[in-house]
Amino acid sequence: MLDTLLSGQLLFAAAVLGALYALIGLGLNLVYGTMRLLNIAHGDFLMLGAYGAFWWFTLTGISPLIALPLIAAGGAGIGLALYALVFRKQLATGLAPAVIEARSLLLFFGVSVVIQNVTALLFSATPRAYRHLDTVYQIGQTAMTGNRIASLLVALAILGGVLVFLNRTLFGLEIKALIQHREAARIVGINVSRVQIVAIALGFGSAAIAGGLLSMTEQVTPFMGFRFTIAAFVVIIMGGLGNILGGIVAGFLLAVIEIYAVTLFSAEARSILIYGAFVAILLISPQGLLGRARR
Amino acid sequence: MTLLKVDKLSKIFGGLTALDAVSLSIEDGEIHGLMGANGAGKTTLFSIIAGNQRPSSGTVHFAGARIDRLRPDQICRKGIARTFQIVRPFAGLTVRDNVETAMLFGQTEALSPRERDRLIGSILGECGLDGLADRVASSLTLSARKRLEVARALATGPRLLLLDEVMAGLTPTEVTDMIAALKRVKDNHGLTILIIEHVMSALNQMSDRITVLHRGQLIAEGTPEDIARNPQVAEAYFGVDDSELEGRP
Amino acid sequence: MATDRNRQAMRRILLPLLLTLAGAALLYGGGLRAGPYWQVVALTLAMWIALIQSWSIFSGLTGYVSLGHAVAYGLGAYLMATQFRDYPVWVLIPAGGALAGLFALIVAIPVLRIRGPYFVILTFGLAELVKFALLRLETALGASSRLLFGAPGTTTLLAWMVALAAAATLLRHFVGLSRFGRGLIAIREDETAAETLGVPVTRFKVLAFALSAVIPGMVGAVMALRSTYFEVLQVFSPTISFTIVTMAIIGGSGDARGPVLGALFLVGLSELLRGASPQLYLILLGLCLIAFVLFAPNGLSGLLDRRRK
């Protein structure tokens, strides 16, 4: 039993899932942190990315990894369109953050229902899948498929890239400043709406990429996003809302818990566990376990 | 007779000491001023007395009974009402409904609708809100919202009224009106008042005694004249912010 | 002055009472006369009115948006589905309400410490947790779905459901007028101020939360009889909670009219789109929600008020 638990196989699975969780958590965190928008449609952007990758591969036969920039641009584009049509005016009204949070939750719920059902209408609710890079590589005791390795590497590369961008570039620092001190950021002359646009593009784009990666290993359906919305919320609440690094750590933590629970108990335990963690964390510490970015 | 007795009250937020063993007695029927620079701990003291925050240590007794473990609504029904520095009207309700809500919950005995109407009318009159009863609170000017804050506190039927900067941001005429209104209200309702104010002249005009807080500690207490002559106060308080000197008589 | 008071009593008490009874009579009588198809439509309408009004007792008055009311509905249905063979229906329907109310009372105390949007996502997460835990229990019991044989006919169920809708409507209206309701509204407007002015906020929130779960529990029990078939995923579906919230926003939850308008809107829309794909219906619903949040946050009821002024 102990051998199974310490096996590279489980750790590898946890790493692949953790990188995806960290990636979607990162996107949600950016959008929430800079705008206080509670995007409960986040997982639906992942779903759109997954469909993008599926159709790209089915129609062109070229690896979806090549199409990731395109998929990211698509996600970012839809996000920006939503921002322009729905959220920009709401954000400019000077409403209290609490009101913006409450309204954005309802608005994104509407957006989620529309996205899911438009997708179902266009592509039907039939699950889709494709085979790509499914060669198995044996490294020591651990068997890894090519697509999982690729998914892990790409997700890590993007996480690293975004971290460098946030910590090393002036623009990234502006985003972080806005997350931490909204009013102060405005006063020191940060162009808030420009930062918001970049945060939207990064946030929604990274969700779409996560979907593209996921589509190589999981079935694609119009309603698949929901589970990931919840996971993303668990991740950012666990890591502290607006706390980027905390969220990445929490993403890997959640994946480890999930993979081990499924192995130890059963696949059905997964939902109970994710929602259980979600409820427990909110009850114990609504500000997050790993740190407080606000106040 | 001592109405409110604060004994060695401390409040620590994280590593920051907001109040440091503050003791204070408020006599029945007096107007007691509370002054100090921003961050001196005045509002924290109010919040603890009113039950919005728990003290880290120390006790508060009101009319002989210990209250520092009670919830805000229980303290309110014991006869302490507070206003908020940043006003918190029920923005979506009318002025009348704001006051009536306070009356329904703050008063210990239920009033008949007729008595309520009469009392609401008289409180609105005292606070200079006569014509505004049916206005939605969010549509009021700052001055009117400050007065609504006082009216709502009065409607709970308090013995002790805690006023947190009800004159900040008002014009000199409005300040004069507010002082007159508060004196009237105090006499009509037989109140004791503890008042935080940055408008020094107002505090000096109204207060029987003044307490000065500085960085969480009580540094002086006495009549307005005592306070004006106190060198420690001059150094700690006026030294911090020269503009406050202007208000000194 | 006296006539003023009488007029006010008339406007606040007698008129809503009469309107509700007239509406109930119309819904039941109309349903009976119009034949089986319309009976089902009337039943659906009554169900949503009962659910949204109950939700509004808590969420409309306190401003705490609950996304977990499917649990109340589901618990009532679960009790009916599991005990139908052993107990009479007239015991199980109130018992379903009591079970839902009790459950709400127990979870309310930890849950209601959380404010704002976190409360919303927390209620949602909790509802999903209950759903999956119960699913696990049912699988362990070897009962993936349950059938109910010998349930009462549609006309009987319609009568009960209309009664529940009327009860929920009156409850919502009179709670709104009461001292209790005034306290809940104060919590919605500013919880700290309410507390400082003497409103026992925790007690009121917990009571309102529990109260708002009772009728949905009874509605769930009746609906289990209606579908004669019970499956956890279907009955505890988050779609129920989301539909309640959407309808409450479209109708407006500031008074007892809003939920009726919202339910009429929902049932009207689904009748209009009968035959069209269910996706189209949901897309339109989502778009309506967005439009109302953006342009008419007080719902249809708020629009009516604005027109009158």
PDB file of N, CA and C in Angstrom, chain A residues 68-132:
ATOM      1  N   LEU A  68      -1.992  26.310 -29.563  1.00  0.00           N
ATOM      2  CA  LEU A  68      -2.266  26.921 -28.252  1.00  0.00           C
ATOM      3  C   LEU A  68      -2.285  28.456 -28.260  1.00  0.00           C
ATOM      4  N   PRO A  69      -1.348  29.109 -28.960  1.00  0.00           N
ATOM      5  CA  PRO A  69      -1.430  30.582 -28.995  1.00  0.00           C
ATOM      6  C   PRO A  69      -2.757  31.062 -29.579  1.00  0.00           C
ATOM      7  N   LEU A  70      -3.207  30.334 -30.612  1.00  0.00           N
ATOM      8  CA  LEU A  70      -4.481  30.682 -31.248  1.00  0.00           C
ATOM      9  C   LEU A  70      -5.644  30.496 -30.269  1.00  0.00           C
ATOM     10  N   ILE A  71      -5.595  29.367 -29.546  1.00  0.00           N
ATOM     11  CA  ILE A  71      -6.647  29.068 -28.567  1.00  0.00           C
ATOM     12  C   ILE A  71      -6.651  30.122 -27.461  1.00  0.00           C
ATOM     13  N   ALA A  72      -5.459  30.472 -26.996  1.00  0.00           N
ATOM     14  CA  ALA A  72      -5.348  31.508 -25.959  1.00  0.00           C
ATOM     15  C   ALA A  72      -5.931  32.818 -26.469  1.00  0.00           C
ATOM     16  N   ALA A  73      -5.595  33.158 -27.716  1.00  0.00           N
ATOM     17  CA  ALA A  73      -6.097  34.408 -28.279  1.00  0.00           C
ATOM     18  C   ALA A  73      -7.617  34.379 -28.362  1.00  0.00           C
ATOM     19  N   GLY A  74      -8.167  33.224 -28.723  1.00  0.00           N
ATOM     20  CA  GLY A  74      -9.629  33.086 -28.788  1.00  0.00           C
ATOM     21  C   GLY A  74     -10.263  33.337 -27.420  1.00  0.00           C
ATOM     22  N   GLY A  75      -9.723  32.670 -26.381  1.00  0.00           N
ATOM     23  CA  GLY A  75     -10.249  32.851 -25.023  1.00  0.00           C
ATOM     24  C   GLY A  75     -10.142  34.299 -24.591  1.00  0.00           C
ATOM     25  N   ALA A  76      -8.962  34.886 -24.825  1.00  0.00           N
ATOM     26  CA  ALA A  76      -8.752  36.283 -24.452  1.00  0.00           C
ATOM     27  C   ALA A  76      -9.728  37.190 -25.203  1.00  0.00           C
ATOM     28  N   GLY A  77      -9.941  36.884 -26.491  1.00  0.00           N
ATOM     29  CA  GLY A  77     -10.833  37.707 -27.315  1.00  0.00           C
ATOM     30  C   GLY A  77     -12.259  37.698 -26.774  1.00  0.00           C
ATOM     31  N   ILE A  78     -12.759  36.489 -26.463  1.00  0.00           N
ATOM     32  CA  ILE A  78     -14.121  36.416 -25.928  1.00  0.00           C
ATOM     33  C   ILE A  78     -14.194  37.140 -24.584  1.00  0.00           C
ATOM     34  N   GLY A  79     -13.148  36.946 -23.765  1.00  0.00           N
ATOM     35  CA  GLY A  79     -13.109  37.640 -22.477  1.00  0.00           C
ATOM     36  C   GLY A  79     -13.155  39.145 -22.654  1.00  0.00           C
ATOM     37  N   LEU A  80     -12.367  39.652 -23.602  1.00  0.00           N
ATOM     38  CA  LEU A  80     -12.331  41.101 -23.830  1.00  0.00           C
ATOM     39  C   LEU A  80     -13.661  41.616 -24.363  1.00  0.00           C
ATOM     40  N   ALA A  81     -14.295  40.803 -25.217  1.00  0.00           N
ATOM     41  CA  ALA A  81     -15.600  41.208 -25.733  1.00  0.00           C
ATOM     42  C   ALA A  81     -16.603  41.326 -24.585  1.00  0.00           C
ATOM     43  N   LEU A  82     -16.572  40.346 -23.690  1.00  0.00           N
ATOM     44  CA  LEU A  82     -17.461  40.398 -22.519  1.00  0.00           C
ATOM     45  C   LEU A  82     -17.179  41.625 -21.674  1.00  0.00           C
ATOM     46  N   TYR A  83     -15.879  41.875 -21.485  1.00  0.00           N
ATOM     47  CA  TYR A  83     -15.476  43.041 -20.704  1.00  0.00           C
ATOM     48  C   TYR A  83     -16.059  44.307 -21.319  1.00  0.00           C
ATOM     49  N   ALA A  84     -15.881  44.424 -22.633  1.00  0.00           N
ATOM     50  CA  ALA A  84     -16.349  45.641 -23.302  1.00  0.00           C
ATOM     51  C   ALA A  84     -17.870  45.762 -23.258  1.00  0.00           C
ATOM     52  N   LEU A  85     -18.563  44.639 -23.457  1.00  0.00           N
ATOM     53  CA  LEU A  85     -20.019  44.700 -23.563  1.00  0.00           C
ATOM     54  C   LEU A  85     -20.699  44.772 -22.195  1.00  0.00           C
ATOM     55  N   VAL A  86     -20.184  44.009 -21.242  1.00  0.00           N
ATOM     56  CA  VAL A  86     -20.928  43.815 -20.004  1.00  0.00           C
ATOM     57  C   VAL A  86     -20.289  44.486 -18.798  1.00  0.00           C
ATOM     58  N   PHE A  87     -18.972  44.296 -18.638  1.00  0.00           N
ATOM     59  CA  PHE A  87     -18.395  44.635 -17.346  1.00  0.00           C
ATOM     60  C   PHE A  87     -17.768  46.022 -17.245  1.00  0.00           C
ATOM     61  N   ARG A  88     -17.359  46.596 -18.383  1.00  0.00           N
ATOM     62  CA  ARG A  88     -16.630  47.853 -18.272  1.00  0.00           C
ATOM     63  C   ARG A  88     -17.475  48.921 -17.610  1.00  0.00           C
ATOM     64  N   LYS A  89     -18.734  49.005 -18.046  1.00  0.00           N
ATOM     65  CA  LYS A  89     -19.619  50.023 -17.472  1.00  0.00           C
ATOM     66  C   LYS A  89     -19.865  49.772 -15.995  1.00  0.00           C
ATOM     67  N   GLN A  90     -20.071  48.494 -15.641  1.00  0.00           N
ATOM     68  CA  GLN A  90     -20.296  48.144 -14.236  1.00  0.00           C
ATOM     69  C   GLN A  90     -19.117  48.589 -13.376  1.00  0.00           C
ATOM     70  N   LEU A  91     -17.899  48.354 -13.896  1.00  0.00           N
ATOM     71  CA  LEU A  91     -16.715  48.683 -13.121  1.00  0.00           C
ATOM     72  C   LEU A  91     -16.520  50.185 -13.012  1.00  0.00           C
ATOM     73  N   ALA A  92     -16.996  50.907 -14.019  1.00  0.00           N
ATOM     74  CA  ALA A  92     -16.775  52.354 -14.037  1.00  0.00           C
ATOM     75  C   ALA A  92     -17.800  53.101 -13.194  1.00  0.00           C
ATOM     76  N   THR A  93     -18.847  52.408 -12.693  1.00  0.00           N
ATOM     77  CA  THR A  93     -19.885  53.117 -11.960  1.00  0.00           C
ATOM     78  C   THR A  93     -19.434  53.523 -10.569  1.00  0.00           C
ATOM     79  N   GLY A  94     -18.277  53.010 -10.120  1.00  0.00           N
ATOM     80  CA  GLY A  94     -17.816  53.367  -8.785  1.00  0.00           C
ATOM     81  C   GLY A  94     -18.633  52.694  -7.702  1.00  0.00           C
ATOM     82  N   LEU A  95     -19.281  51.570  -8.049  1.00  0.00           N
ATOM     83  CA  LEU A  95     -20.043  50.831  -7.050  1.00  0.00           C
ATOM     84  C   LEU A  95     -19.090  50.213  -6.037  1.00  0.00           C
ATOM     85  N   ALA A  96     -19.614  49.937  -4.859  1.00  0.00           N
ATOM     86  CA  ALA A  96     -18.799  49.303  -3.816  1.00  0.00           C
ATOM     87  C   ALA A  96     -18.351  47.920  -4.292  1.00  0.00           C
ATOM     88  N   PRO A  97     -17.141  47.489  -3.912  1.00  0.00           N
ATOM     89  CA  PRO A  97     -16.650  46.173  -4.333  1.00  0.00           C
ATOM     90  C   PRO A  97     -17.645  45.058  -4.041  1.00  0.00           C
ATOM     91  N   ALA A  98     -18.339  45.142  -2.898  1.00  0.00           N
ATOM     92  CA  ALA A  98     -19.286  44.085  -2.549  1.00  0.00           C
ATOM     93  C   ALA A  98     -20.402  43.986  -3.584  1.00  0.00           C
ATOM     94  N   VAL A  99     -20.872  45.155  -4.049  1.00  0.00           N
ATOM     95  CA  VAL A  99     -21.949  45.155  -5.043  1.00  0.00           C
ATOM     96  C   VAL A  99     -21.426  44.611  -6.366  1.00  0.00           C
ATOM     97  N   ILE A 100     -20.204  45.022  -6.732  1.00  0.00           N
ATOM     98  CA  ILE A 100     -19.618  44.527  -7.974  1.00  0.00           C
ATOM     99  C   ILE A 100     -19.447  43.013  -7.909  1.00  0.00           C
ATOM    100  N   GLU A 101     -18.988  42.522  -6.769  1.00  0.00           N
ATOM    101  CA  GLU A 101     -18.818  41.083  -6.626  1.00  0.00           C
ATOM    102  C   GLU A 101     -20.148  40.361  -6.795  1.00  0.00           C
ATOM    103  N   ALA A 102     -21.173  40.862  -6.110  1.00  0.00           N
ATOM    104  CA  ALA A 102     -22.476  40.195  -6.157  1.00  0.00           C
ATOM    105  C   ALA A 102     -23.047  40.219  -7.572  1.00  0.00           C
ATOM    106  N   ARG A 103     -22.980  41.385  -8.216  1.00  0.00           N
ATOM    107  CA  ARG A 103     -23.525  41.477  -9.575  1.00  0.00           C
ATOM    108  C   ARG A 103     -22.729  40.649 -10.555  1.00  0.00           C
ATOM    109  N   SER A 104     -21.383  40.679 -10.417  1.00  0.00           N
ATOM    110  CA  SER A 104     -20.573  39.941 -11.376  1.00  0.00           C
ATOM    111  C   SER A 104     -20.849  38.454 -11.259  1.00  0.00           C
ATOM    112  N   LEU A 105     -21.124  38.007 -10.050  1.00  0.00           N
ATOM    113  CA  LEU A 105     -21.448  36.599  -9.851  1.00  0.00           C
ATOM    114  C   LEU A 105     -22.681  36.223 -10.668  1.00  0.00           C
ATOM    115  N   LEU A 106     -23.719  37.046 -10.573  1.00  0.00           N
ATOM    116  CA  LEU A 106     -24.948  36.764 -11.302  1.00  0.00           C
ATOM    117  C   LEU A 106     -24.739  36.890 -12.805  1.00  0.00           C
ATOM    118  N   LEU A 107     -23.988  37.926 -13.204  1.00  0.00           N
ATOM    119  CA  LEU A 107     -23.746  38.128 -14.632  1.00  0.00           C
ATOM    120  C   LEU A 107     -22.966  36.955 -15.215  1.00  0.00           C
ATOM    121  N   PHE A 108     -21.929  36.541 -14.515  1.00  0.00           N
ATOM    122  CA  PHE A 108     -21.138  35.424 -15.018  1.00  0.00           C
ATOM    123  C   PHE A 108     -21.947  34.133 -14.999  1.00  0.00           C
ATOM    124  N   PHE A 109     -22.874  34.038 -14.058  1.00  0.00           N
ATOM    125  CA  PHE A 109     -23.739  32.869 -14.092  1.00  0.00           C
ATOM    126  C   PHE A 109     -24.541  32.866 -15.391  1.00  0.00           C
ATOM    127  N   GLY A 110     -25.094  34.022 -15.750  1.00  0.00           N
ATOM    128  CA  GLY A 110     -25.805  34.135 -17.025  1.00  0.00           C
ATOM    129  C   GLY A 110     -24.899  33.788 -18.192  1.00  0.00           C
ATOM    130  N   VAL A 111     -23.683  34.334 -18.164  1.00  0.00           N
ATOM    131  CA  VAL A 111     -22.714  34.068 -19.235  1.00  0.00           C
ATOM    132  C   VAL A 111     -22.425  32.562 -19.320  1.00  0.00           C
ATOM    133  N   SER A 112     -22.285  31.930 -18.158  1.00  0.00           N
ATOM    134  CA  SER A 112     -21.987  30.501 -18.115  1.00  0.00           C
ATOM    135  C   SER A 112     -23.111  29.691 -18.765  1.00  0.00           C
ATOM    136  N   VAL A 113     -24.350  29.998 -18.393  1.00  0.00           N
ATOM    137  CA  VAL A 113     -25.494  29.284 -18.960  1.00  0.00           C
ATOM    138  C   VAL A 113     -25.519  29.460 -20.475  1.00  0.00           C
ATOM    139  N   VAL A 114     -25.272  30.697 -20.926  1.00  0.00           N
ATOM    140  CA  VAL A 114     -25.316  30.965 -22.366  1.00  0.00           C
ATOM    141  C   VAL A 114     -24.195  30.207 -23.082  1.00  0.00           C
ATOM    142  N   ILE A 115     -22.968  30.297 -22.568  1.00  0.00           N
ATOM    143  CA  ILE A 115     -21.834  29.621 -23.232  1.00  0.00           C
ATOM    144  C   ILE A 115     -22.073  28.111 -23.312  1.00  0.00           C
ATOM    145  N   GLN A 116     -22.474  27.525 -22.192  1.00  0.00           N
ATOM    146  CA  GLN A 116     -22.668  26.067 -22.182  1.00  0.00           C
ATOM    147  C   GLN A 116     -23.716  25.641 -23.192  1.00  0.00           C
ATOM    148  N   ASN A 117     -24.817  26.378 -23.220  1.00  0.00           N
ATOM    149  CA  ASN A 117     -25.914  25.927 -24.070  1.00  0.00           C
ATOM    150  C   ASN A 117     -25.713  26.282 -25.528  1.00  0.00           C
ATOM    151  N   VAL A 118     -25.014  27.374 -25.802  1.00  0.00           N
ATOM    152  CA  VAL A 118     -24.670  27.656 -27.201  1.00  0.00           C
ATOM    153  C   VAL A 118     -23.754  26.549 -27.707  1.00  0.00           C
ATOM    154  N   THR A 119     -22.789  26.149 -26.871  1.00  0.00           N
ATOM    155  CA  THR A 119     -21.889  25.065 -27.268  1.00  0.00           C
ATOM    156  C   THR A 119     -22.665  23.772 -27.494  1.00  0.00           C
ATOM    157  N   ALA A 120     -23.585  23.476 -26.585  1.00  0.00           N
ATOM    158  CA  ALA A 120     -24.374  22.249 -26.730  1.00  0.00           C
ATOM    159  C   ALA A 120     -25.222  22.296 -27.992  1.00  0.00           C
ATOM    160  N   LEU A 121     -25.732  23.478 -28.287  1.00  0.00           N
ATOM    161  CA  LEU A 121     -26.568  23.643 -29.483  1.00  0.00           C
ATOM    162  C   LEU A 121     -25.737  23.444 -30.749  1.00  0.00           C
ATOM    163  N   LEU A 122     -24.524  23.998 -30.743  1.00  0.00           N
ATOM    164  CA  LEU A 122     -23.671  23.929 -31.934  1.00  0.00           C
ATOM    165  C   LEU A 122     -23.065  22.539 -32.120  1.00  0.00           C
ATOM    166  N   PHE A 123     -22.545  21.979 -31.028  1.00  0.00           N
ATOM    167  CA  PHE A 123     -21.746  20.758 -31.173  1.00  0.00           C
ATOM    168  C   PHE A 123     -22.423  19.535 -30.559  1.00  0.00           C
ATOM    169  N   SER A 124     -23.644  19.669 -30.044  1.00  0.00           N
ATOM    170  CA  SER A 124     -24.368  18.617 -29.333  1.00  0.00           C
ATOM    171  C   SER A 124     -23.668  18.287 -28.021  1.00  0.00           C
ATOM    172  N   ALA A 125     -24.392  17.583 -27.153  1.00  0.00           N
ATOM    173  CA  ALA A 125     -23.829  17.310 -25.830  1.00  0.00           C
ATOM    174  C   ALA A 125     -22.978  16.039 -25.829  1.00  0.00           C
ATOM    175  N   THR A 126     -22.823  15.415 -26.985  1.00  0.00           N
ATOM    176  CA  THR A 126     -22.040  14.178 -27.063  1.00  0.00           C
ATOM    177  C   THR A 126     -20.595  14.428 -26.637  1.00  0.00           C
ATOM    178  N   PRO A 127     -20.058  13.584 -25.743  1.00  0.00           N
ATOM    179  CA  PRO A 127     -18.650  13.744 -25.375  1.00  0.00           C
ATOM    180  C   PRO A 127     -17.738  13.493 -26.581  1.00  0.00           C
ATOM    181  N   ARG A 128     -16.691  14.276 -26.704  1.00  0.00           N
ATOM    182  CA  ARG A 128     -15.740  14.112 -27.817  1.00  0.00           C
ATOM    183  C   ARG A 128     -14.360  13.817 -27.249  1.00  0.00           C
ATOM    184  N   ALA A 129     -13.599  13.088 -28.027  1.00  0.00           N
ATOM    185  CA  ALA A 129     -12.224  12.832 -27.609  1.00  0.00           C
ATOM    186  C   ALA A 129     -11.388  12.563 -28.850  1.00  0.00           C
ATOM    187  N   TYR A 130     -10.099  12.713 -28.719  1.00  0.00           N
ATOM    188  CA  TYR A 130      -9.212  12.376 -29.828  1.00  0.00           C
ATOM    189  C   TYR A 130      -7.932  11.803 -29.249  1.00  0.00           C
ATOM    190  N   ARG A 131      -7.190  11.119 -30.092  1.00  0.00           N
ATOM    191  CA  ARG A 131      -5.945  10.510 -29.605  1.00  0.00           C
ATOM    192  C   ARG A 131      -4.771  11.272 -30.189  1.00  0.00           C
ATOM    193  N   HIS A 132      -3.934  11.731 -29.290  1.00  0.00           N
ATOM    194  CA  HIS A 132      -2.792  12.492 -29.749  1.00  0.00           C
ATOM    195  C   HIS A 132      -1.673  12.313 -28.739  1.00  0.00           C
TER     196      HIS A 132
END
